[in-house]
Short mmCIF file of C-alpha atoms in Angstrom, two decimals:
data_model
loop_
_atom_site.label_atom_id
_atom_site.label_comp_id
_atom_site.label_asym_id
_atom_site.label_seq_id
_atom_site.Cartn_x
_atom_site.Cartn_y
_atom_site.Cartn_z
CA UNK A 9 34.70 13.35 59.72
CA UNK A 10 36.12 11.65 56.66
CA UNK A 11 34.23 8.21 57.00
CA UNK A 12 30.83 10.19 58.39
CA UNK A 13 30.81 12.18 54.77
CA UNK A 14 31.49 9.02 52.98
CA UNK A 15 28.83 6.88 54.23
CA UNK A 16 26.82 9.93 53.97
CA UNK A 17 26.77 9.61 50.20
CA UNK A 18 24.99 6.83 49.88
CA UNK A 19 22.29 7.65 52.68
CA UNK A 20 21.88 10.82 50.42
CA UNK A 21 21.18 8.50 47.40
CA UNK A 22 19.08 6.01 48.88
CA UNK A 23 16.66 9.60 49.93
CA UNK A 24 16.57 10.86 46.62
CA UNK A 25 15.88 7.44 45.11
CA UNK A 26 12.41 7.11 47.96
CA UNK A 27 11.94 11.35 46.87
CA UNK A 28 11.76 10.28 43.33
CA UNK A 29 9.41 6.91 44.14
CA UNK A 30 6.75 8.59 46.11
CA UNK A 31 6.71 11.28 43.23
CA UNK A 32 6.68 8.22 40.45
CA UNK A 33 2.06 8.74 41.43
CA UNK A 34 2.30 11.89 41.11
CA UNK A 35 3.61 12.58 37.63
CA UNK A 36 1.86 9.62 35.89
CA UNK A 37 -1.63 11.25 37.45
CA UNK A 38 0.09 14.79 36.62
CA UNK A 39 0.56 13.04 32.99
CA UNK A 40 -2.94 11.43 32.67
CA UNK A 41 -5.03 14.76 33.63
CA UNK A 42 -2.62 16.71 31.08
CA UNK A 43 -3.75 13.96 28.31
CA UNK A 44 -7.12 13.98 29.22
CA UNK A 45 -7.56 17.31 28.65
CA UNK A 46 -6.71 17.06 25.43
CA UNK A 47 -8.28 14.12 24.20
CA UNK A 48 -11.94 15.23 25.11
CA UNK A 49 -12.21 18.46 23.10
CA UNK A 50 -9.98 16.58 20.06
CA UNK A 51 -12.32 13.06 20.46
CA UNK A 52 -15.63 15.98 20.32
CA UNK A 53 -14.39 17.86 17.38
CA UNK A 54 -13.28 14.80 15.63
CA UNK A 55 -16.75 12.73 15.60
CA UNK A 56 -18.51 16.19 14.81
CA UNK A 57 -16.55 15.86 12.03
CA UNK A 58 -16.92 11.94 11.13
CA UNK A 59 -20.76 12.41 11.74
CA UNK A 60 -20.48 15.15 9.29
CA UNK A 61 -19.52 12.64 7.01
CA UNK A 62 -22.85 11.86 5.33
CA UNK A 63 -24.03 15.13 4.84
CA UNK A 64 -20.53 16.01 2.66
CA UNK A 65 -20.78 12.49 0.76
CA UNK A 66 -24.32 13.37 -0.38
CA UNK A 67 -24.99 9.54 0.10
CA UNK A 68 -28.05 7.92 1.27
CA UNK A 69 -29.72 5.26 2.41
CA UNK A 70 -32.93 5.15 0.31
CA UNK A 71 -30.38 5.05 -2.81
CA UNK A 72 -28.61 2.46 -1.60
CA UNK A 73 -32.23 0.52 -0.72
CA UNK A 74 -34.30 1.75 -3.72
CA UNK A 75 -31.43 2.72 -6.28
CA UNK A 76 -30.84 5.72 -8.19
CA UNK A 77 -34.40 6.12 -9.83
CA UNK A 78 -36.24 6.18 -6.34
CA UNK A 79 -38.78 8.92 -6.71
CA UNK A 80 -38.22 11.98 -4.35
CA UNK A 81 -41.81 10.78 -2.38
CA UNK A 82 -40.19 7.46 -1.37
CA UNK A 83 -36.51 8.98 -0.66
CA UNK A 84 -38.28 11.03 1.57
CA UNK A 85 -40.40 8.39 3.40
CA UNK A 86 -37.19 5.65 3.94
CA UNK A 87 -34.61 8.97 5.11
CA UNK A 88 -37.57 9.90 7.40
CA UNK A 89 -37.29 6.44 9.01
CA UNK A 90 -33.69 6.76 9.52
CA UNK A 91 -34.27 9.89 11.26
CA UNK A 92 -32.22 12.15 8.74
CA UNK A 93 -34.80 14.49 8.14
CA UNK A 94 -34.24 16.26 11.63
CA UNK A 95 -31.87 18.74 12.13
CA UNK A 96 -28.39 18.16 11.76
CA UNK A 97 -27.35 18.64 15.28
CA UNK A 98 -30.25 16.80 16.63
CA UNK A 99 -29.02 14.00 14.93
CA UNK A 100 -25.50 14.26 16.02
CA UNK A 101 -26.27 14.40 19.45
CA UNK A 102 -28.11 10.89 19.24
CA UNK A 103 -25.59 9.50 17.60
CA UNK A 104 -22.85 10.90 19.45
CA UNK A 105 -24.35 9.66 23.04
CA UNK A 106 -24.90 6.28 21.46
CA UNK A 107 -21.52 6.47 20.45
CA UNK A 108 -20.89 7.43 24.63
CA UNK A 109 -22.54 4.11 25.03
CA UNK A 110 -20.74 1.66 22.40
CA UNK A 111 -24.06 2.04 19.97
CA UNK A 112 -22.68 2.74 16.70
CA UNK A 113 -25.96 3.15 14.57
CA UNK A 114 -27.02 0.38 12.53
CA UNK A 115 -25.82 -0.20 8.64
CA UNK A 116 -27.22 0.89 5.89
CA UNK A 117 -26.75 -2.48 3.53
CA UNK A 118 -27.79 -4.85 6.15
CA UNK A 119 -29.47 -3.38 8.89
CA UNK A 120 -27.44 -5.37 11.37
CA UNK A 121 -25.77 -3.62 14.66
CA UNK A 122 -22.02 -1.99 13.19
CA UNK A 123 -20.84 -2.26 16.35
CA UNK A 124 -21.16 -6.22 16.64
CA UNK A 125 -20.04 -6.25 12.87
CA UNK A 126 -16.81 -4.05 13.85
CA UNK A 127 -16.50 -6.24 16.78
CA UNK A 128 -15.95 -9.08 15.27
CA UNK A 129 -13.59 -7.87 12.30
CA UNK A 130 -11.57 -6.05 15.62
CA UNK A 131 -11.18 -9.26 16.96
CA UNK A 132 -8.66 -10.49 14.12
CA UNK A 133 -7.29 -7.50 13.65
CA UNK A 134 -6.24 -6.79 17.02
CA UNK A 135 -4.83 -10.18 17.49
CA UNK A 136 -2.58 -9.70 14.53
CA UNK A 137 -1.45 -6.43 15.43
CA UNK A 138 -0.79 -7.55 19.11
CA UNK A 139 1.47 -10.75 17.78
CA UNK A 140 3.04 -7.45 14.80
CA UNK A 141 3.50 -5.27 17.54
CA UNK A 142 5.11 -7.57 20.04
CA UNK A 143 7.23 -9.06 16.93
CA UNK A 144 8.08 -5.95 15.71
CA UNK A 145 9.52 -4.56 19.40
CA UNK A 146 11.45 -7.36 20.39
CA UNK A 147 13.19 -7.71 17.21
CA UNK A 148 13.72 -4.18 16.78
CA UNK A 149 14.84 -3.93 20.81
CA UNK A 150 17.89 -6.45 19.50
CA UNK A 151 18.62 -4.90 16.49
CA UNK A 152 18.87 -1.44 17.51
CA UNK A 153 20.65 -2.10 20.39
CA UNK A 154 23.25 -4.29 19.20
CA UNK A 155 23.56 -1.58 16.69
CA UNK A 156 24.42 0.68 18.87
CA UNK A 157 26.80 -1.32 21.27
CA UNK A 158 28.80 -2.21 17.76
CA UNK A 159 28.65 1.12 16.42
CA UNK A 160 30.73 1.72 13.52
CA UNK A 161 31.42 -1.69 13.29
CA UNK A 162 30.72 -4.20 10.65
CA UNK A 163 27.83 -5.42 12.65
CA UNK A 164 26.29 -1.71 12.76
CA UNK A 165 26.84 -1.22 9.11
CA UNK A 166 24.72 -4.91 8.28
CA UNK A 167 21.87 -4.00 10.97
CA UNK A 168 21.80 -0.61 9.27
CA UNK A 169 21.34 -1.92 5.90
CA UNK A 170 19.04 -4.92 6.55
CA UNK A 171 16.29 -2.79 8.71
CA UNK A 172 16.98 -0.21 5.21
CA UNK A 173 15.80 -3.03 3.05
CA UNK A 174 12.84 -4.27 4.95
CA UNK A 175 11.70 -0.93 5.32
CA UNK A 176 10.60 -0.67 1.73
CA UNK A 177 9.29 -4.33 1.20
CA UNK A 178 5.68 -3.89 1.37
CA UNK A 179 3.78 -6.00 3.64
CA UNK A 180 1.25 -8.05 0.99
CA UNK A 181 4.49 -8.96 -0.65
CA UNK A 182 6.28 -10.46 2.64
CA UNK A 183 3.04 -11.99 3.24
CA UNK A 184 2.65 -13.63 -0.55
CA UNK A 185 6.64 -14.57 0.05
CA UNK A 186 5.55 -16.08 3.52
CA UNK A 187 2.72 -18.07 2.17
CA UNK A 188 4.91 -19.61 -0.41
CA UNK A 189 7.37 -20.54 1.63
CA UNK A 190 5.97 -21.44 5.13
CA UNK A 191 2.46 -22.83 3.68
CA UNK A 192 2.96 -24.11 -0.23
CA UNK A 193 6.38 -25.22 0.53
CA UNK A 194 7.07 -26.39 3.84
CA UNK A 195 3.28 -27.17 5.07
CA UNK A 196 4.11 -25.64 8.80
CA UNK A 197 1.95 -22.64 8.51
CA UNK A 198 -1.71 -22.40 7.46
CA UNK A 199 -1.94 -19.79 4.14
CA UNK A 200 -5.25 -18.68 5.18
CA UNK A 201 -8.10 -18.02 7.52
CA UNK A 202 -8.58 -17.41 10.96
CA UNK A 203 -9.41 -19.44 14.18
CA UNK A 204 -10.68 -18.10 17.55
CA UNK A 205 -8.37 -17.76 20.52
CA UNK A 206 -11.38 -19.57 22.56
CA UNK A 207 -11.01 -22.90 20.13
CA UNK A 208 -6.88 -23.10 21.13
CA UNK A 209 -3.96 -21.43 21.40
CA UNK A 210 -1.94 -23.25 19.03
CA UNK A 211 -4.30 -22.98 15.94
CA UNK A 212 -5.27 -19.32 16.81
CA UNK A 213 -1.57 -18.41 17.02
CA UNK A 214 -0.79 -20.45 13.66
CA UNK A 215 -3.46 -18.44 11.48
CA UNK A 216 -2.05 -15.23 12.55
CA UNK A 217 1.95 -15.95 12.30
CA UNK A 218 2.30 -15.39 9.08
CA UNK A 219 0.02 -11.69 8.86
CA UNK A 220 1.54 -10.92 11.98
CA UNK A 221 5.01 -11.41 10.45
CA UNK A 222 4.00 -9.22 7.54
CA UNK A 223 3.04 -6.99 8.99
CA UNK A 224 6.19 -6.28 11.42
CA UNK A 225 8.86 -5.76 9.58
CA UNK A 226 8.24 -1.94 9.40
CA UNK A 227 7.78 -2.10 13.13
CA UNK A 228 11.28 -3.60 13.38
CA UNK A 229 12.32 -1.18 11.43
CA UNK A 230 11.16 2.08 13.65
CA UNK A 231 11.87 0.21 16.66
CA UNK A 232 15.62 -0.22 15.32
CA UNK A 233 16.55 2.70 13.55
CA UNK A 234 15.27 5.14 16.23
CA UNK A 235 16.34 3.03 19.35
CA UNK A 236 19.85 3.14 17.97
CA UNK A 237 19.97 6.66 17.12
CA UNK A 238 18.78 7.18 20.75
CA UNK A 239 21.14 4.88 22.42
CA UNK A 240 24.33 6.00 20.27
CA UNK A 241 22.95 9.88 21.45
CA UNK A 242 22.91 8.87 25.16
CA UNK A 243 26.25 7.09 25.31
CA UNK A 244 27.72 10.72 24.10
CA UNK A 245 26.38 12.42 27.04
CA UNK A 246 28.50 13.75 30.12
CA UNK A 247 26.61 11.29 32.19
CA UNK A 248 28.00 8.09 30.66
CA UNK A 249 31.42 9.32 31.35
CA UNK A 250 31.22 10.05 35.02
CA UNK A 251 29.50 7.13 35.38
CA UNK A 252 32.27 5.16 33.82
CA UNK A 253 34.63 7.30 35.63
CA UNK A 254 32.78 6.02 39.03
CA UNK A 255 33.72 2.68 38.48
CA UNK A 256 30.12 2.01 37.18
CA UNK A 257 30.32 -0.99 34.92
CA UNK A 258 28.71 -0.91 30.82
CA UNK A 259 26.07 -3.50 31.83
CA UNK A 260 25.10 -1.34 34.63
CA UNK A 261 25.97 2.06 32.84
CA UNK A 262 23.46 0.59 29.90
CA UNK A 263 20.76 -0.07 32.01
CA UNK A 264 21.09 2.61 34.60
CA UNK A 265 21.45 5.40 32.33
CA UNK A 266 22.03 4.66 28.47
CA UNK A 267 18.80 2.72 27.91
CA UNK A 268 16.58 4.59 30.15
CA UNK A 269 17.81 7.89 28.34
CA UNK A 270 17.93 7.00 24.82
CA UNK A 271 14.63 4.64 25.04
CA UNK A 272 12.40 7.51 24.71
CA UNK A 273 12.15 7.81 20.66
CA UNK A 274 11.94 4.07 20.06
CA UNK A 275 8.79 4.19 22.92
CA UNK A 276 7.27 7.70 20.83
CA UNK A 277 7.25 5.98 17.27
CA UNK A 278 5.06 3.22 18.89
CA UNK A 279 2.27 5.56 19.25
CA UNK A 280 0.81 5.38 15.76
CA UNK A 281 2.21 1.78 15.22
CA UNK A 282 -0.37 -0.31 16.61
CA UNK A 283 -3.28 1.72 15.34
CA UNK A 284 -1.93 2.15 11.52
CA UNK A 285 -1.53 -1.98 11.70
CA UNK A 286 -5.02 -2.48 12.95
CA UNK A 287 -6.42 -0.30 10.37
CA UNK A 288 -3.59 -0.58 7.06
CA UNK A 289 -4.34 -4.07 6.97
CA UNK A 290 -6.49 -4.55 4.06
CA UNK A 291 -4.80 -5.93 1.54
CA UNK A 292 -2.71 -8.47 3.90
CA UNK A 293 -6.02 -10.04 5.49
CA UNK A 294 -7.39 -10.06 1.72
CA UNK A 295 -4.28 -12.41 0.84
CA UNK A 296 -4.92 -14.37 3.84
CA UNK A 297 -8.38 -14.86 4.05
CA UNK A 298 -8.73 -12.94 6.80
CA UNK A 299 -12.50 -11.04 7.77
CA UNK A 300 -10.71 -8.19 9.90
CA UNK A 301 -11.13 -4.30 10.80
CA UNK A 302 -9.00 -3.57 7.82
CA UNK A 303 -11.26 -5.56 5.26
CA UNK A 304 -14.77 -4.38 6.59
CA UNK A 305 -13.85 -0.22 6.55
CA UNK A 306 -12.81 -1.20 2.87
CA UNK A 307 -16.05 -2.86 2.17
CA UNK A 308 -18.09 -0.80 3.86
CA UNK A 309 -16.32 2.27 2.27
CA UNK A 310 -17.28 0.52 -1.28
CA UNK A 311 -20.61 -0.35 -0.62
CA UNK A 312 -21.32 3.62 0.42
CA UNK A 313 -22.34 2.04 4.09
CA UNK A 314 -21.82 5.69 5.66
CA UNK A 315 -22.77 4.41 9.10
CA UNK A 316 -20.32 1.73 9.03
CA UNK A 317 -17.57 4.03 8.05
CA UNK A 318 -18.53 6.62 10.64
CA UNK A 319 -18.10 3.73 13.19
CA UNK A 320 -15.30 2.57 11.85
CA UNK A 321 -13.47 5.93 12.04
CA UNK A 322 -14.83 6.65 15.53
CA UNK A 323 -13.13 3.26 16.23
CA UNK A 324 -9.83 3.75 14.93
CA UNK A 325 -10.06 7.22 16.94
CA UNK A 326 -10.38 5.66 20.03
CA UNK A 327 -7.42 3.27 19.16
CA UNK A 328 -4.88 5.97 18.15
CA UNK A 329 -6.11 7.75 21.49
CA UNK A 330 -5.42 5.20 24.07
CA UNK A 331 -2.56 3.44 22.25
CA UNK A 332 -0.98 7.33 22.64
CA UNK A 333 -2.06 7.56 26.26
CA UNK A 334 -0.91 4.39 27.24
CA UNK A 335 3.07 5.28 25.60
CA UNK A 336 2.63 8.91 27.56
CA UNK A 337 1.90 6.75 30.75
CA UNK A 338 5.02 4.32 29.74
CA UNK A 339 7.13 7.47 28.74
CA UNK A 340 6.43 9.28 32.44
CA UNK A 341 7.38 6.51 34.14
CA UNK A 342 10.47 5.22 32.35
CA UNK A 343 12.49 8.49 30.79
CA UNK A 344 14.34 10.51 33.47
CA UNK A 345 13.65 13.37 31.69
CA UNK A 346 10.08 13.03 31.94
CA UNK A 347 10.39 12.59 35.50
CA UNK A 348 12.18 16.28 35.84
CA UNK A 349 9.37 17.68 33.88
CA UNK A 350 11.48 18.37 30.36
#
């Protein structure tokens, strides 16, 4: 009877372990539809409101074209061939099913497409913020986690303060310190512009090193602070105990349970991350030469290019609402306690 209930335990496991697989699908759809429904009325309201943009600047594009002493006759005739003397919701929902179909409008200094002109200034952008982003996580993954296996040590006290100290440093100084340093001085690094991924890897990933760096150090810092606060909080739960008292060992008691527990906050903080370093980029890709996302809502935003901003804003919507879907997704799957449904 003895030996029957013992190898009975692990049988038991093994079925909640295939229970808790086959309802892995379930809760990552349950997770998407949940998301979903929120992001459609929140992506309507907010390009009602971005569209409502020109109306509350009281810009235009005949005073842009003709300047400010443009008789009311031809102000008239040039808004009449933009369209913006129909009614306001007329307009919007134009614009808004062009915006359905990756049509942006078309600028206002220029005339050319704003979504090819985004496109391209997305292009470096995102490429820096990938190499930030992926910078930013694995250093902070080593820092916060050796700060919480030493806690209270020496070694805690140091990550603590260094992660503290880069937390403040703005990014266009790192990035004037970097250029000093890796470009004046040592020659290893290029200061300044940028070179397509489709013309090599190696001189694509050199231009962006040094933004990229930058621009991660307040990524490391998230990562660190809050992946240590969550480890140190999982290691004081009951379940880290009984697993020790199983015999479990602390590689297999971090991975098993500390980690997957105390991830969660580290994984939440990266949901604004990688949209605020696409779009907070401005000054950084002005001190490397860079043509980016960051650099065309600023000059579009100067040159009263209301179009351009409206894109750009739709833009950085989109990016702060899959980036968010995408850690919901990662958070279902990986936290236990999203898998109970807390």
């Amino acid at each position: 009877m003895t030996s029957t209930a013992v190898s009975a335990g692990p049988a038991r496991r093994r079925g909640a372990a295939a229970a808790r697989a086959r309802h892995t699908p379930a809760r990552v759809l349950a997770v998407l539809a949940r998301s979903v429904a929120i992001v459609v009325p929140v992506f309507v309201v907010a390009t009602f409101v971005t569209f409502a943009l020109r109306s509350l600047s009281g810009l235009s594009p005949a005073r842009i074209q003709l300047g400010e002493e443009a008789t009311p006759e031809a102000v008239h005739r040039v808004e009449s061939q933009w369209g913006l003397d129909r009614p306001f919701l007329v307009q919007y929902w134009d614009w808004f099913t062009g915006v359905l179909h990756g049509q942006l409008g078309t600028s206002w200094t220029n005339g050319a497409d704003i979504s090819t002109l985004i496109g391209l200034g997305l292009t470096v952008s995102l490429s820096i913020a990938t190499l930030a982003l992926v910078i930013g996580v694995l250093l902070g993954f080593v820092l916060g986690t050796t700060a919480a296996l030493r806690r209270t040590t020496w070694v805690d006290r140091a990550i603590t303060g260094f992660v503290t100290v880069i937390s403040v440093m703005p990014a266009f100084v790192v990035g004037i310190v970097l250029v000093a340093v890796f470009a004046v001085g040592l020659h290893v690094l290029p200061a300044a512009g940028y070179v397509p991924a489709a013309q090599g890897a190696g001189p694509w990933l050199a231009h962006i090193t040094l933004p990229a760096v930058a621009l991660s150090l307040d990524v490391v810092a998230d990562v660190a602070r809050q992946l240590r606060g969550g480890l140190v909080a999982a290691y004081r739960e009951n379940y880290v105990t009984g697993a020790a008292v199983r015999g479990l060992g602390p590689r297999r008691i971090f991975l098993t349970h500390v980690l997957r527990n105390g991830i969660g906050p580290a994984l939440a903080t990266l949901g604004l991350k990688f949209p605020a370093l696409v779009g907070a980029s401005v000054v950084t890709e002005w001190i490397f030469g860079l043509q980016g996302f960051g650099r065309f809502a600023n000059d579009s935003a100067q040159a009263g290019d209301v179009p351009a901003v409206q894109g750009v804003l739709v833009v950085s919507i989109v990016l702060v609402v899959l980036f968010n879907l995408i850690v919901n997704l990662v958070l279902a799957r990986v936290t236990p306690a999203s898998q109970r449904g807390v």
